[in-house]
Short mmCIF file of C-alpha atoms in Angstrom, two decimals:
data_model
loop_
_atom_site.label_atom_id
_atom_site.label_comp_id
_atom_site.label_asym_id
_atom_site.label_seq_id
_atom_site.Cartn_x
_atom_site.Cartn_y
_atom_site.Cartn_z
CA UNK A 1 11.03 40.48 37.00
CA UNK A 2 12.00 36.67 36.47
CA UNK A 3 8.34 35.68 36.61
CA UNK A 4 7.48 38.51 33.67
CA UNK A 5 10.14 37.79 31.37
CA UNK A 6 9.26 33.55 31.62
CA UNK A 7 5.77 34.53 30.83
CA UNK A 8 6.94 37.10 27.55
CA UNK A 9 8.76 33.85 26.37
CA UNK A 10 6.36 31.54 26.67
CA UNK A 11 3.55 34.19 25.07
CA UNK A 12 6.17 34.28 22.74
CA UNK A 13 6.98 30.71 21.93
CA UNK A 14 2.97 30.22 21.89
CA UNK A 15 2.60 32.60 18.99
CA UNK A 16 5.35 31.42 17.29
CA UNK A 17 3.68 27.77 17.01
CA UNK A 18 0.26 29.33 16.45
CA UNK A 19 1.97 31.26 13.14
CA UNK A 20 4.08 28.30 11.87
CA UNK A 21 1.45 26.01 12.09
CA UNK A 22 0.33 26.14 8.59
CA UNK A 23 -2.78 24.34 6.93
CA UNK A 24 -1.13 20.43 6.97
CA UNK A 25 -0.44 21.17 2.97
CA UNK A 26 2.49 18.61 2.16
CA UNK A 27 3.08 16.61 5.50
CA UNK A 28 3.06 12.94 5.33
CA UNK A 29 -0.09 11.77 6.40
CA UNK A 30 0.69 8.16 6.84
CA UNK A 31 3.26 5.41 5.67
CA UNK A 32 6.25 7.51 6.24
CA UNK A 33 7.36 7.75 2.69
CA UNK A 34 7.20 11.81 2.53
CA UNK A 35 4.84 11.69 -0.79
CA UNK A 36 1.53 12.97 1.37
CA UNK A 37 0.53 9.58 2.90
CA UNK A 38 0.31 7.71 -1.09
CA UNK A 39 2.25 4.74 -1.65
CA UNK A 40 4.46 4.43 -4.35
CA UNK A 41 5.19 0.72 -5.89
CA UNK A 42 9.12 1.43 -5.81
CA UNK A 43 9.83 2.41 -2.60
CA UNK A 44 6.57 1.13 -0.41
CA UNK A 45 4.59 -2.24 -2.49
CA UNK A 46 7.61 -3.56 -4.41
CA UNK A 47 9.56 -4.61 -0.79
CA UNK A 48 6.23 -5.88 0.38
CA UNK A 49 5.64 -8.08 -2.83
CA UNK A 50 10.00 -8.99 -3.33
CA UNK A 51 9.55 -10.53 0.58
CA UNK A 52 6.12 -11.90 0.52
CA UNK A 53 4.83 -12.91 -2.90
CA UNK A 54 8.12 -12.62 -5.49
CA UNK A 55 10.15 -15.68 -3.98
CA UNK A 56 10.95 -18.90 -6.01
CA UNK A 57 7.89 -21.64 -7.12
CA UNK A 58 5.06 -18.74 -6.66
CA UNK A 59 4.67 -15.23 -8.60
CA UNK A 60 8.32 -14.81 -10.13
CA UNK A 61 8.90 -15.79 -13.61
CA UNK A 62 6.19 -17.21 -15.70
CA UNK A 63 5.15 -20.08 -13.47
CA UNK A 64 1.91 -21.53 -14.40
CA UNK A 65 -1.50 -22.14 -12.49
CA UNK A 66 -1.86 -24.00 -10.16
CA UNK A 67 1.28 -22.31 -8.39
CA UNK A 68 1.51 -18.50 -9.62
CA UNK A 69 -1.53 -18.02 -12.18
CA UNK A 70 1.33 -16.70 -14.28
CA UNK A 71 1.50 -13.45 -12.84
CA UNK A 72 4.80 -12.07 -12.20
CA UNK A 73 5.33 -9.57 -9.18
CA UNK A 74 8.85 -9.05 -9.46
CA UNK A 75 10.43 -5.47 -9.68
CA UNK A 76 9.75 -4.23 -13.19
CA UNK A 77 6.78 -6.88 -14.19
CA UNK A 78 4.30 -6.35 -11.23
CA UNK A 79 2.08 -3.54 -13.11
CA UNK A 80 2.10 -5.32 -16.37
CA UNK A 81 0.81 -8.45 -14.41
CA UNK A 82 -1.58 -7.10 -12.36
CA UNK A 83 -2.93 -3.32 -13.29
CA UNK A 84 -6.18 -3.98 -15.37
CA UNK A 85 -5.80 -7.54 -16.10
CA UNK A 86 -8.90 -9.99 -15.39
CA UNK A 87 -7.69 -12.26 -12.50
CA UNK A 88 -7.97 -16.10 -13.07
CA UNK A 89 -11.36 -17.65 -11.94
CA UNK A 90 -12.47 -14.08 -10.98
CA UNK A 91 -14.23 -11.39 -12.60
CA UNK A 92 -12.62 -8.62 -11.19
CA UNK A 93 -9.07 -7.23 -12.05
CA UNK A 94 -5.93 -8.38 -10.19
CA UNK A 95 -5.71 -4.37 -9.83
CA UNK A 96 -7.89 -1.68 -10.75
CA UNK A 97 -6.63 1.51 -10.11
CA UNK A 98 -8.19 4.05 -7.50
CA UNK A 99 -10.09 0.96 -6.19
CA UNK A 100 -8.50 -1.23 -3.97
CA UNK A 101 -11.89 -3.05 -2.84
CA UNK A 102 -12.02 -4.05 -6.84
CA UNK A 103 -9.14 -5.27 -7.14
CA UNK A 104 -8.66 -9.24 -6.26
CA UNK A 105 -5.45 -9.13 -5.25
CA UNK A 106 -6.62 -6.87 -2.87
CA UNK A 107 -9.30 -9.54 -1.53
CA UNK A 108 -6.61 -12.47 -2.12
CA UNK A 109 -4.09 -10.73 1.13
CA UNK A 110 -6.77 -9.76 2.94
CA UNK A 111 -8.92 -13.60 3.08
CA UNK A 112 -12.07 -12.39 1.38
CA UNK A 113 -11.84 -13.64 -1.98
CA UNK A 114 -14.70 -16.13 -1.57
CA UNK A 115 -17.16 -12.64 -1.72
CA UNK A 116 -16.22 -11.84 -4.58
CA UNK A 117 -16.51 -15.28 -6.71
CA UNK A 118 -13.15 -16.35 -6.13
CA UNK A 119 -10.93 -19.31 -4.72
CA UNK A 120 -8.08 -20.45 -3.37
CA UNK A 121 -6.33 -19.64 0.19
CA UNK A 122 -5.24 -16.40 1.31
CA UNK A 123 -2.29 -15.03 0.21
CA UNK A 124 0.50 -15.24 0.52
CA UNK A 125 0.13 -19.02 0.50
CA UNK A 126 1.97 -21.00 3.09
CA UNK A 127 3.46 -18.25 4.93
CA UNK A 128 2.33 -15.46 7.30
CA UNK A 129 -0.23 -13.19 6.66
CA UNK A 130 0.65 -9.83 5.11
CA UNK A 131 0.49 -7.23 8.26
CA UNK A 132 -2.37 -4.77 8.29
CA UNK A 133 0.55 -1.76 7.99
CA UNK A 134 1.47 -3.71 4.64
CA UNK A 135 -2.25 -4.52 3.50
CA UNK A 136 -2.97 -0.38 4.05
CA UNK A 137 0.21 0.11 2.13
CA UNK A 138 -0.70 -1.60 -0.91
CA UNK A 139 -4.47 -0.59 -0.31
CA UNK A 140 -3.48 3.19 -0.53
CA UNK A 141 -1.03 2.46 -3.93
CA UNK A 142 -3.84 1.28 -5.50
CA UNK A 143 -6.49 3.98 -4.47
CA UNK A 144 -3.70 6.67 -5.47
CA UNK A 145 -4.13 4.95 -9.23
CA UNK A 146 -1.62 1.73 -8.94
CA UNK A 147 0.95 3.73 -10.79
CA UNK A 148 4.56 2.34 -11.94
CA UNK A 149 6.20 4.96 -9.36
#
């Protein structure tokens, strides 16, 4: 009798997981953030950029080549700095959205600038490399359309 009712449970616990399965339809398929797996610049890029990039003498305030370029990743100016605007010494965009392997800022973390005309070291300069968790973050904020989330 013990055997037959553990067996009804677990038949029954087995169709219960089969039914509540779903189709996937609104988990988070990646960084954590709930949204479906897209970064947003608020809660995901803007950290990564206030830590790494947005400290004092490189891309806060207005602080001129050789140092910053002028561009301004701070909370509040980073899409006005970077989304469609021509990068210095580059022909690509610091950002274009829904293409992360256009955008130079894109090739400027990752080391690869030199492919695509450009110079300089890798950012961010002087310190560590970003992580490859942080790179994909950023990577997916700009593929989702670099929005001002």
């Amino acid at each position: 009798m013990k055997l037959f009712r553990l067996k009804a449970l677990l038949g029954g616990l087995l169709l219960c997981g089969l039914a509540c399965a779903g189709d996937g339809t609104g988990v988070d398929l990646g960084n954590g953030n709930g949204n479906g797996g897209s970064a947003t610049l608020s809660a995901d890029v803007q950290p990564i950029f206030t830590s790494n990039c947005a400290t004092a003498g490189c891309h806060v305030g207005n602080n001129p080549p050789p140092i910053g370029q002028g561009m301004d990743l701070s909370s509040g100016n980073t899409v006005s700095n970077t989304v469609n605007v021509l990068a210095a010494g580059a022909s690509l965009d610091r950002i274009e959205p829904g293409n992360p392997d256009q955008s130079y800022l894109v090739h400027k973390i990752e080391g690869t600038q030199s492919q695509v005309g450009g110079g300089g070291g890798r950012m961010p300069l002087g310190g560590s490399a970003l992580s490859a968790t942080e790179i994909a973050t950023i990577r997916s904020w700009i593929a989702a359309g670099a929005l001002d989330n």
